[in-house]
Amino acid sequence: MEEVVGAAWHRFITRIANRSYPEAAVQLDEVANLAGPLLRAFGGEPGLRVASAGETRHSARRRLIDHIAATGDKTTHAALDSETLRLPERIARFPERARNRELYLWLIALAGEVSRQPLPAQPAAAGAPAPSARPDASLWARARDIARVLVLMRPIEWDKADTRTHAARDAWLQLNQQAVAAVLARYPGLAARYRRLVDAHLAQRPDPAKLPPDEAAAEQAIRAALLTPGSVTALPAATRDPHPVPLWLMPALDTPPPQPLHAESEAEDDAQPGNEANAALRERKQARREELPDGRDGFVLPFRAESLLSWAEYVRVNRATDEGDEDAASAAREMDTLAVARGGETSTAKVRFDLDLPAAAQDDLPLGPGLAFPEWDWKRRALVDDRVRVQPMRARDASNTELPETLRRAARRLRAQFSALAPQRRWLRGQQDGPELDLDALVRWQAERAAGCVQPEPGVYAAPVRAARDLACLVMADLSLSTDAHVSDTHKVVDVVRESLLLMGEALDATGDPFAFYGFSSLKRNRVRVHTIKEFDEEYNGAARGRVQALKPGYYTRMGAALRFATKVLGERPNAMRLLLLLTDGKPNDIDHYEGRFAIEDTAAAVREAHRAGLRPFCVTIDREGADYLPHLFGPHGFVVIRDPQELPQRLPQLYAQLTAG
């Protein structure tokens, strides 16, 4: 009975205290397709991605009803760091749905202005001087101290004596005013929308007359800054946070790259069936690192290695570790700061993969000592020479294989279609020499001769020539661990890749165009494995088909290194047109800091290098979110997203025909 009454009371009091408008809510997913292009249109860096933000706690004054309902102490800030724009997962702040949507668009415009030029790198320590790449660059770096304070202090209390904290808050205030003023000056058409948002927001803010003097002064300053951007230079000191300003951006600390843990926990696919709890927790969470306790006292909730800053919490209570935490996502969502630690324990809610490399006697055969390639460091904006080692390999146990029975009908159809693209013999007429007479030229010569116009050396012969298609194609297939995922009851992604390469080989063999097949995966920068399936100077025969059939899921996806290897191989071809096809199922990533913005920018740099080498790189992906990041990598017309992976074997040869037509 107590539980029933308690649940009813909770529903009642939270409904009374709720100040949002669920019926007018707008979800981030509703503007997701607009967010990326709009951010870039407003001047944002192409490599910035848009993701959802998590709630953070504040100490602003709350109403009595909020204290009773234990609500109103958290808010969701729009936050910007050098890699990501974090927007609220849901905006229901205003009673008009159009106004909530306008708030999304305004925040995107503001972020575009702030990131119009590269943001400075994060200072190594609190209070360290920041570089000044533009007039407000050091201002932004100082404002990011707020993020550092938010991480270290919970709940946050303003310290009037802390000059560093005060300077950071002043910088945050000045930065947003400067950004708002710049947006309104650059895009005057947004002024009316901004004014509507300000008026609606000011109506919801607390009345300064009802606040203590110090808080009232801070509130008045924020109101003035909203109404007249640039008019306020400092935020008056107060004992509490000011109420959140949803029209402004909050600086955020860059997400540190994950630390490699144990080999058995370094790779885990959060898209595996049954892992709904992990997938549901999409927002960013604050985190801190902790030492793992020895188990004598305390409790460890084991965490997923690739989600170091996502949701694993370390709590010092006694509890067995072999229990599944059925409500882990809900518990994590309530946490403000999550602690992560190294450990080899696993939970029943997790899946563990063994990423130890196979023994040399069982591994594929290495071809040579390996090749060194550079890698793009986007923060330094420079190539780091010899940072990556690529090891070409060939399947050890592959044998001659016939085309599978299930693919033979499709292969016959493709061969018939693509044989029309094969070089055809044609006759050059009017030649001085040749195996056949050109009757038209002979009759014309005889007529001219009869008329008295005799040519000294008439061209009356025809010579055959073969019209060659001067192009070459290299296909690089992603063989990362994610290709072990099922796309149907009978097929995994790697099965679809095998069938695609087999049918592609049949089609290209019919055209006579030179082509090569490779696959790749990686395990840190010194173990980028490129599997040689068919080289340009090899025939497409049973041995090549056997190597296709021997392909298996590997490790991670260091895409930049694979593209540079492909650029080197294809760049040595003399053909006029050289097509580089990349088959993949997701974003570039590896476990040694190669993820997020670093991986995206390195891949984009590798694509630019391929263009400079005279190649035509093109990406074929089955990642449904590919349209969010592939335009930055390959350009708006340099990729295609195939939403049904099982269509890839039929679509790939068609794409080749379209890309090489004319």
XYZ file of C-alpha atoms in Angstrom:
662
model
C 0.000 0.000 0.000
C 2.857 2.367 0.827
C 4.323 1.859 -2.626
C 1.010 2.595 -4.332
C 0.467 5.762 -2.328
C 4.077 6.840 -2.824
C 3.912 6.323 -6.580
C 0.637 8.249 -6.793
C 2.073 11.116 -4.727
C 5.207 11.199 -6.884
C 3.158 11.420 -10.087
C 0.945 14.129 -8.619
C 3.650 16.363 -7.177
C 5.971 16.089 -10.190
C 3.103 16.938 -12.505
C 2.324 20.039 -10.442
C 5.998 21.084 -10.345
C 6.616 20.450 -14.038
C 7.210 23.692 -15.958
C 7.667 22.157 -19.399
C 5.112 21.744 -22.168
C 5.194 18.103 -23.315
C 2.483 18.653 -25.909
C 4.715 21.205 -27.679
C 7.956 19.243 -27.345
C 10.395 18.971 -30.241
C 12.865 16.091 -30.315
C 16.439 16.423 -31.518
C 15.764 13.597 -33.972
C 13.213 15.831 -35.708
C 15.890 18.366 -36.645
C 18.782 15.912 -36.935
C 18.795 15.929 -40.742
C 18.945 19.733 -40.733
C 21.400 20.165 -37.877
C 24.642 19.119 -39.596
C 24.167 21.000 -42.894
C 22.790 24.035 -41.036
C 25.755 24.098 -38.654
C 28.166 24.117 -41.584
C 26.060 26.714 -43.424
C 26.396 29.038 -40.416
C 30.175 28.700 -40.549
C 30.770 25.757 -38.228
C 33.785 23.571 -38.813
C 32.971 20.665 -41.152
C 34.303 18.116 -38.650
C 31.915 19.115 -35.862
C 29.243 16.558 -35.162
C 25.858 17.075 -33.520
C 24.854 14.860 -30.592
C 22.542 14.929 -27.608
C 23.488 16.575 -24.312
C 22.930 15.203 -20.831
C 21.508 16.893 -17.782
C 23.750 18.745 -15.334
C 22.956 19.909 -11.824
C 22.829 23.589 -10.883
C 22.367 25.427 -7.584
C 20.073 28.201 -8.789
C 17.236 29.170 -6.465
C 14.231 26.882 -6.813
C 10.571 27.242 -5.933
C 9.135 25.556 -2.872
C 7.182 23.141 -5.031
C 10.436 22.111 -6.730
C 11.995 21.278 -3.351
C 8.947 19.227 -2.378
C 8.964 17.340 -5.671
C 12.772 17.060 -5.717
C 12.833 18.500 -9.235
C 14.171 21.589 -10.953
C 17.780 21.111 -9.856
C 18.970 19.893 -13.261
C 19.058 21.408 -16.703
C 20.313 20.486 -20.142
C 22.790 22.980 -21.548
C 23.662 23.242 -25.203
C 27.422 22.642 -25.045
C 30.223 23.041 -27.551
C 33.685 21.575 -27.531
C 36.220 21.237 -30.313
C 34.611 18.026 -31.593
C 30.898 18.093 -30.812
C 27.902 20.370 -30.521
C 25.671 18.886 -27.821
C 22.020 19.878 -28.035
C 19.174 18.922 -25.681
C 17.584 15.615 -26.583
C 14.201 17.287 -26.231
C 13.058 20.901 -25.973
C 9.673 21.539 -24.348
C 10.483 24.878 -22.737
C 7.852 27.006 -24.496
C 4.120 26.394 -24.994
C 4.463 26.891 -28.760
C 6.027 24.044 -30.717
C 7.353 26.509 -33.303
C 9.232 28.371 -30.571
C 10.899 25.176 -29.328
C 12.007 24.387 -32.869
C 13.317 27.939 -33.268
C 15.443 27.427 -30.163
C 17.167 24.436 -31.806
C 17.881 26.462 -34.937
C 19.145 29.425 -32.914
C 21.576 27.283 -30.930
C 22.922 25.796 -34.160
C 23.458 29.282 -35.603
C 25.216 30.391 -32.419
C 27.494 27.333 -32.451
C 28.329 27.964 -36.091
C 29.465 31.489 -35.257
C 31.529 30.432 -32.248
C 33.270 27.673 -34.211
C 33.689 29.699 -37.391
C 37.441 29.557 -36.790
C 39.232 26.646 -35.101
C 38.846 26.556 -31.338
C 42.076 26.633 -29.348
C 43.360 23.426 -27.847
C 42.312 22.719 -24.290
C 44.817 24.072 -21.721
C 46.808 21.358 -20.013
C 45.975 22.655 -16.559
C 43.514 25.001 -14.964
C 44.550 28.583 -15.446
C 47.099 27.810 -18.165
C 47.356 30.491 -20.862
C 45.403 29.779 -24.054
C 46.501 30.583 -27.601
C 44.781 33.471 -29.355
C 43.857 32.279 -32.846
C 41.276 35.092 -33.111
C 40.138 38.029 -30.956
C 37.849 35.959 -28.752
C 39.884 32.723 -28.767
C 41.432 33.303 -25.348
C 37.986 34.327 -24.113
C 36.628 30.948 -25.152
C 39.515 29.119 -23.493
C 38.903 30.990 -20.229
C 35.193 30.286 -20.417
C 35.895 26.571 -20.684
C 37.121 26.694 -17.117
C 33.430 26.578 -16.253
C 33.272 23.081 -17.659
C 36.245 22.160 -15.500
C 34.475 23.547 -12.434
C 31.291 21.668 -13.281
C 33.262 18.432 -13.431
C 35.119 18.959 -10.162
C 32.402 20.463 -7.945
C 28.971 18.925 -7.233
C 26.767 20.656 -6.321
C 28.500 23.817 -7.489
C 28.600 26.767 -5.122
C 29.883 30.145 -6.214
C 32.951 31.290 -4.384
C 33.259 35.073 -4.353
C 36.938 34.769 -3.448
C 37.764 32.430 -6.350
C 39.000 34.866 -8.990
C 39.664 32.137 -11.538
C 36.078 30.895 -11.337
C 34.801 34.461 -11.540
C 36.922 35.209 -14.598
C 35.654 32.064 -16.285
C 32.021 33.012 -15.707
C 32.679 36.519 -16.997
C 34.288 35.020 -20.083
C 31.246 32.780 -20.602
C 28.972 35.823 -20.366
C 31.102 37.888 -22.749
C 31.566 35.071 -25.251
C 27.852 34.437 -25.640
C 27.106 38.128 -25.988
C 29.798 38.480 -28.652
C 28.530 35.424 -30.486
C 24.895 36.616 -30.369
C 25.873 40.068 -31.622
C 27.950 38.539 -34.432
C 25.110 36.233 -35.520
C 22.597 39.094 -35.582
C 25.018 41.306 -37.523
C 25.812 38.583 -40.055
C 22.235 37.325 -40.415
C 19.802 40.199 -39.779
C 16.883 37.956 -40.681
C 17.376 36.087 -37.400
C 16.796 39.200 -35.279
C 13.022 38.761 -35.124
C 13.359 35.107 -34.117
C 15.914 35.950 -31.477
C 13.669 38.660 -30.033
C 10.735 36.222 -29.817
C 12.906 33.674 -28.019
C 14.243 36.299 -25.591
C 10.760 37.609 -24.779
C 9.432 34.092 -24.186
C 12.429 33.178 -22.023
C 12.405 36.362 -19.937
C 8.775 35.680 -19.056
C 9.932 32.404 -17.468
C 12.903 33.748 -15.553
C 12.567 34.705 -11.862
C 11.540 38.235 -10.951
C 14.646 40.097 -9.679
C 12.463 41.937 -7.153
C 11.821 38.642 -5.363
C 15.477 37.602 -5.166
C 18.182 38.460 -2.598
C 20.283 41.481 -3.633
C 23.302 39.538 -4.931
C 21.189 37.140 -6.969
C 19.011 40.006 -8.210
C 22.083 41.833 -9.507
C 23.247 38.731 -11.386
C 19.744 38.218 -12.791
C 19.542 41.830 -13.970
C 22.917 41.470 -15.681
C 21.802 38.365 -17.564
C 18.544 40.037 -18.609
C 20.468 43.037 -19.919
C 22.897 40.771 -21.764
C 19.996 38.962 -23.434
C 18.206 42.149 -24.441
C 21.296 44.077 -25.536
C 24.158 41.700 -26.389
C 27.517 43.238 -25.557
C 26.246 45.614 -22.888
C 27.427 43.595 -19.864
C 31.109 42.953 -19.173
C 30.956 41.117 -15.856
C 28.537 38.950 -13.920
C 28.025 40.195 -10.341
C 29.083 37.752 -7.652
C 26.304 35.751 -6.024
C 26.029 32.840 -3.624
C 24.037 30.790 -6.096
C 24.115 29.956 -9.753
C 22.051 32.202 -11.989
C 19.112 30.460 -13.599
C 20.124 28.600 -16.782
C 20.091 30.511 -20.057
C 18.838 28.119 -22.761
C 19.657 30.606 -25.549
C 23.385 30.463 -24.814
C 26.099 27.874 -25.210
C 28.017 26.285 -22.377
C 31.702 25.565 -23.051
C 32.543 21.907 -22.590
C 35.754 20.044 -21.965
C 36.978 17.927 -24.839
C 36.271 14.256 -24.284
C 39.585 12.554 -23.505
C 40.255 9.483 -25.596
C 39.624 6.171 -23.894
C 42.541 4.469 -22.217
C 43.296 0.967 -23.482
C 42.224 -1.524 -20.846
C 42.419 -5.286 -21.023
C 42.519 -6.945 -24.406
C 39.329 -8.859 -23.708
C 37.377 -5.692 -23.030
C 38.816 -3.345 -25.631
C 36.226 -4.105 -28.294
C 32.550 -4.392 -27.690
C 29.700 -3.695 -30.028
C 27.031 -1.574 -28.422
C 24.656 -2.361 -31.241
C 24.352 -6.041 -30.370
C 20.812 -7.334 -29.894
C 19.709 -7.309 -26.299
C 21.869 -4.338 -25.337
C 18.975 -1.885 -25.256
C 20.012 -0.397 -21.912
C 23.293 0.832 -23.338
C 21.695 2.156 -26.511
C 19.086 4.057 -24.543
C 21.661 6.130 -22.689
C 22.761 8.412 -25.497
C 23.403 11.655 -23.717
C 26.791 12.837 -22.542
C 27.674 12.305 -18.873
C 30.379 13.910 -16.794
C 32.979 11.452 -15.559
C 36.089 11.106 -13.426
C 38.707 8.381 -13.271
C 39.092 6.245 -10.163
C 41.383 3.449 -9.049
C 39.631 0.116 -9.020
C 39.154 -1.142 -5.424
C 40.719 -4.431 -4.447
C 37.362 -6.090 -3.802
C 37.742 -6.386 -0.057
C 35.444 -3.463 0.481
C 33.328 -1.803 -2.024
C 31.488 -2.683 -5.135
C 32.302 -2.408 -8.778
C 29.747 -2.031 -11.500
C 31.822 -3.219 -14.476
C 31.609 -0.991 -17.499
C 31.880 -1.171 -21.248
C 35.407 -0.232 -22.272
C 34.473 1.960 -25.217
C 32.011 3.987 -23.116
C 34.526 5.401 -20.682
C 32.674 8.693 -20.511
C 29.202 7.299 -20.938
C 27.689 5.584 -17.955
C 29.707 3.237 -15.743
C 29.607 4.155 -12.042
C 31.852 3.044 -9.221
C 30.154 3.045 -5.808
C 31.732 1.943 -2.514
C 29.056 -0.415 -1.227
C 29.093 -4.150 -0.741
C 27.358 -6.035 -3.491
C 28.125 -9.101 -5.546
C 29.482 -8.340 -9.012
C 27.933 -11.280 -10.819
C 24.425 -9.856 -10.712
C 22.955 -8.282 -13.820
C 21.938 -4.669 -13.362
C 18.592 -4.584 -15.123
C 18.064 -0.875 -14.573
C 21.638 0.277 -15.137
C 20.723 2.888 -17.746
C 18.098 4.469 -15.510
C 20.503 4.573 -12.586
C 23.242 6.087 -14.724
C 20.891 8.738 -16.021
C 20.344 9.961 -12.463
C 24.080 10.298 -11.796
C 25.831 13.639 -12.174
C 29.448 12.518 -12.270
C 30.364 8.995 -13.284
C 33.529 7.304 -12.105
C 35.422 4.878 -14.321
C 38.255 2.539 -13.414
C 40.301 -0.201 -15.013
C 39.359 -3.774 -14.377
C 38.916 -7.140 -16.025
C 35.607 -8.131 -14.450
C 32.538 -8.521 -16.609
C 28.854 -8.112 -16.012
C 25.999 -10.308 -17.175
C 24.703 -7.328 -19.115
C 27.858 -7.071 -21.214
C 29.460 -8.997 -24.071
C 33.186 -9.560 -24.122
C 35.325 -10.089 -27.229
C 38.768 -11.640 -27.335
C 40.957 -9.404 -29.482
C 44.232 -11.233 -28.976
C 45.990 -11.610 -32.305
C 46.187 -15.207 -33.541
C 49.416 -17.134 -33.250
C 51.833 -16.623 -36.137
C 51.423 -20.234 -37.261
C 47.668 -19.731 -37.655
C 47.604 -16.126 -38.799
C 47.505 -14.959 -42.409
C 50.838 -14.719 -44.200
C 52.571 -11.316 -43.987
C 53.832 -9.936 -47.297
C 57.054 -8.107 -46.583
C 58.083 -6.059 -43.538
C 55.154 -3.614 -43.725
C 54.825 -0.019 -44.857
C 54.954 3.183 -42.813
C 52.386 5.903 -43.473
C 51.710 9.314 -41.929
C 48.610 10.241 -39.970
C 46.846 13.590 -39.700
C 46.833 15.236 -36.274
C 43.911 17.632 -36.557
C 44.752 19.551 -33.380
C 48.265 20.287 -34.608
C 46.980 20.529 -38.188
C 49.934 18.558 -39.473
C 50.828 15.126 -40.794
C 52.812 13.022 -38.351
C 55.304 11.065 -40.450
C 55.662 7.286 -40.102
C 53.036 7.116 -37.381
C 51.153 4.101 -38.775
C 52.452 0.747 -39.970
C 50.430 -1.152 -42.560
C 51.116 -4.857 -42.930
C 49.929 -6.415 -46.221
C 48.816 -10.020 -45.699
C 47.443 -12.935 -47.682
C 45.134 -15.697 -46.505
C 47.118 -18.746 -45.365
C 44.594 -21.498 -45.961
C 42.636 -20.140 -48.938
C 42.094 -22.684 -51.714
C 40.782 -22.549 -55.263
C 37.027 -22.107 -55.066
C 34.236 -22.055 -57.583
C 31.543 -19.428 -57.468
C 28.841 -20.477 -54.963
C 25.749 -21.974 -56.556
C 23.525 -19.279 -55.043
C 25.404 -16.549 -56.926
C 25.813 -18.166 -60.337
C 22.584 -16.909 -61.859
C 23.315 -13.318 -60.797
C 26.904 -13.695 -62.013
C 25.759 -14.825 -65.487
C 23.446 -11.835 -65.722
C 26.188 -9.435 -64.662
C 28.690 -10.912 -67.102
C 26.209 -10.474 -69.940
C 25.542 -6.873 -68.933
C 29.137 -5.871 -68.326
C 30.527 -7.585 -71.410
C 28.933 -4.711 -73.336
C 31.429 -2.433 -71.575
C 34.378 -4.546 -72.716
C 36.646 -2.962 -75.330
C 35.179 -3.594 -78.791
C 37.122 -3.854 -82.050
C 36.484 -1.027 -84.489
C 37.905 -0.113 -87.917
C 39.975 2.965 -88.673
C 39.197 3.993 -92.262
C 41.220 5.957 -94.782
C 44.521 4.411 -93.714
C 47.669 4.134 -95.832
C 47.969 0.478 -94.911
C 45.742 -2.210 -93.519
C 44.445 -5.765 -93.969
C 41.186 -4.656 -95.654
C 40.244 -2.247 -98.422
C 38.192 0.770 -97.435
C 35.672 0.559 -100.282
C 34.214 4.013 -99.612
C 37.663 5.592 -99.728
C 38.558 3.570 -102.848
C 35.437 4.667 -104.767
C 36.004 8.276 -103.729
C 39.636 8.097 -104.872
C 38.622 6.609 -108.223
C 36.046 9.337 -108.758
C 38.545 12.072 -107.929
C 41.078 10.437 -110.228
C 38.580 10.411 -113.099
C 37.949 14.100 -112.490
C 41.670 14.844 -112.657
C 42.254 15.334 -108.926
C 44.743 12.634 -108.146
C 46.135 12.259 -104.607
C 49.763 11.094 -104.462
C 49.189 8.564 -101.599
C 45.513 7.731 -101.266
C 44.300 6.186 -98.007
C 42.175 3.305 -99.243
C 42.740 0.750 -96.507
C 40.991 -0.046 -93.192
C 42.880 -1.150 -90.046
C 41.258 -2.727 -86.940
C 41.933 -1.268 -83.458
C 40.624 -2.161 -80.025
C 38.945 0.720 -78.167
C 40.324 0.349 -74.653
C 38.630 1.691 -71.486
C 41.514 3.507 -69.849
C 40.519 3.001 -66.216
C 41.458 0.942 -63.172
C 39.534 0.191 -59.987
C 40.657 -0.727 -56.479
C 38.097 -1.954 -53.942
C 39.005 -1.663 -50.238
C 36.609 -3.535 -47.922
C 36.177 -2.824 -44.219
C 36.676 -6.093 -42.281
C 36.312 -4.723 -38.747
C 34.731 -6.626 -35.880
C 31.362 -5.023 -36.565
C 31.078 -7.067 -39.774
C 30.374 -10.051 -37.526
C 26.918 -8.596 -36.812
C 23.858 -10.243 -38.352
C 21.843 -8.478 -41.031
C 19.348 -11.337 -41.340
C 18.724 -14.796 -39.965
C 21.159 -16.309 -42.450
C 23.687 -13.554 -43.235
C 26.222 -11.482 -41.370
C 27.723 -8.288 -42.702
C 30.912 -10.131 -43.648
C 28.842 -12.598 -45.697
C 27.341 -9.693 -47.619
C 30.852 -8.294 -48.203
C 32.033 -11.650 -49.552
C 29.097 -11.937 -51.956
C 29.566 -8.337 -53.070
C 33.237 -8.899 -53.908
C 32.496 -12.163 -55.720
C 29.845 -10.585 -57.949
C 31.920 -7.439 -58.413
C 34.812 -9.621 -59.547
C 32.626 -11.377 -62.121
C 31.400 -8.041 -63.473
C 34.846 -6.415 -63.675
C 36.376 -9.507 -65.215
C 33.785 -9.269 -68.003
C 34.740 -5.664 -68.782
C 38.449 -6.336 -69.012
C 39.167 -3.356 -66.754
C 42.171 -3.895 -64.459
C 41.065 -4.164 -60.827
C 42.311 -5.118 -57.369
C 40.565 -6.214 -54.150
C 41.809 -5.597 -50.601
C 40.325 -5.786 -47.107
C 41.486 -4.110 -43.916
C 41.153 -3.938 -40.151
C 43.396 -2.577 -37.406
C 44.466 -3.021 -33.816
C 46.237 0.213 -32.881
C 48.474 2.201 -35.165
C 51.234 -0.396 -35.556
C 48.880 -3.223 -36.567
C 46.909 -2.076 -39.579
C 46.284 -5.297 -41.469
C 45.562 -5.097 -45.204
C 44.451 -8.403 -46.692
C 45.486 -8.838 -50.303
C 42.685 -10.575 -52.184
C 43.521 -9.834 -55.828
C 46.259 -7.576 -57.156
C 46.153 -5.736 -60.463
C 48.525 -8.105 -62.225
C 46.663 -11.243 -61.087
C 43.872 -13.048 -62.893
C 40.445 -13.284 -61.328
C 40.211 -17.044 -60.906
C 39.492 -19.729 -58.333
C 42.421 -18.629 -56.159
C 41.075 -15.063 -55.922
C 37.594 -16.375 -55.161
C 39.082 -18.574 -52.464
C 40.706 -15.584 -50.801
C 37.371 -13.765 -50.875
C 35.711 -16.746 -49.192
C 38.481 -16.792 -46.558
C 37.714 -13.251 -45.372
C 36.658 -12.988 -41.737
C 35.929 -10.181 -39.268
C 39.031 -8.528 -37.883
C 39.460 -5.771 -35.314
C 38.949 -2.010 -35.747
C 38.635 0.490 -38.606
C 41.677 2.731 -39.070
C 40.289 4.086 -42.287
C 42.890 6.759 -42.982
C 45.758 4.270 -43.097
C 43.809 1.912 -45.373
C 43.001 4.740 -47.776
C 46.640 5.867 -47.884
C 47.735 2.321 -48.705
C 45.101 2.128 -51.449
C 46.200 5.534 -52.777
C 49.797 4.314 -53.013
C 48.840 1.130 -54.886
C 46.300 2.716 -57.229
C 48.461 5.818 -57.738
C 51.090 3.650 -59.437
C 48.653 2.691 -62.192
C 49.094 4.550 -65.534
C 45.369 4.653 -66.321
C 43.614 7.930 -67.031
C 40.752 7.181 -64.633
C 41.498 5.488 -61.311
C 38.526 4.664 -59.093
C 39.006 3.911 -55.378
C 35.917 2.231 -53.889
C 35.656 1.928 -50.102
C 33.118 -0.516 -48.668
C 32.352 0.085 -44.994
C 29.675 -0.330 -42.359
C 30.535 2.485 -39.942
C 32.768 5.325 -38.800
C 36.552 5.117 -38.575
C 37.752 4.120 -35.120
C 40.514 2.336 -33.229
C 41.378 1.940 -29.549
C 44.484 4.139 -29.314
C 42.811 7.551 -29.411
C 41.726 7.013 -33.028
C 38.073 7.920 -32.698
C 35.700 10.853 -32.881
C 37.091 14.009 -34.442
C 40.631 12.637 -34.663
C 39.557 9.661 -36.800
C 37.157 11.701 -38.917
C 39.727 14.379 -39.714
C 42.460 11.841 -40.497
C 40.142 10.044 -42.915
C 39.170 13.346 -44.526
C 42.875 14.170 -44.941
C 43.481 10.759 -46.560
C 40.621 11.387 -49.012
C 42.118 14.769 -49.910
C 45.472 13.072 -50.543
C 43.742 10.599 -52.877
C 42.195 13.472 -54.842
C 45.578 15.187 -55.112
C 47.026 11.950 -56.494
C 44.478 12.058 -59.320
C 42.230 9.303 -57.933
C 38.478 9.295 -57.576
C 37.606 8.012 -54.078
C 34.022 6.900 -53.504
C 32.476 5.375 -50.375
C 29.731 2.754 -50.287
C 28.357 2.298 -46.775
C 25.567 0.391 -45.081
C 25.738 2.693 -42.054
C 22.332 4.384 -41.890
C 23.906 7.360 -40.125
C 26.526 7.731 -42.849
C 24.895 10.833 -44.293
C 25.773 12.678 -41.059
C 29.550 12.491 -41.491
C 30.371 11.206 -44.992
C 29.762 14.558 -46.751
C 32.680 15.955 -44.728
C 34.866 12.999 -45.705
C 34.012 12.334 -49.347
C 31.997 15.380 -50.402
C 28.259 15.563 -51.105
C 28.528 13.374 -54.223
C 31.305 11.052 -53.079
C 29.294 8.414 -51.232
C 26.121 6.375 -51.240
C 24.224 4.889 -48.279
C 22.671 1.487 -48.908
C 20.072 1.087 -46.185
C 19.428 -2.604 -46.787
C 22.799 -4.383 -46.535
C 21.485 -7.383 -48.463
C 21.146 -5.174 -51.548
C 24.889 -4.480 -51.619
C 25.887 -7.425 -53.881
C 23.466 -6.261 -56.596
C 23.999 -2.531 -56.134
C 27.808 -2.500 -56.154
C 28.321 -3.502 -59.825
C 25.601 -1.041 -60.862
C 27.384 1.739 -58.994
C 30.606 0.865 -60.766
C 28.896 1.119 -64.149
C 27.441 4.522 -63.236
C 30.726 5.886 -61.875
C 32.719 4.836 -64.946
C 30.135 5.743 -67.608
C 31.439 8.233 -70.157
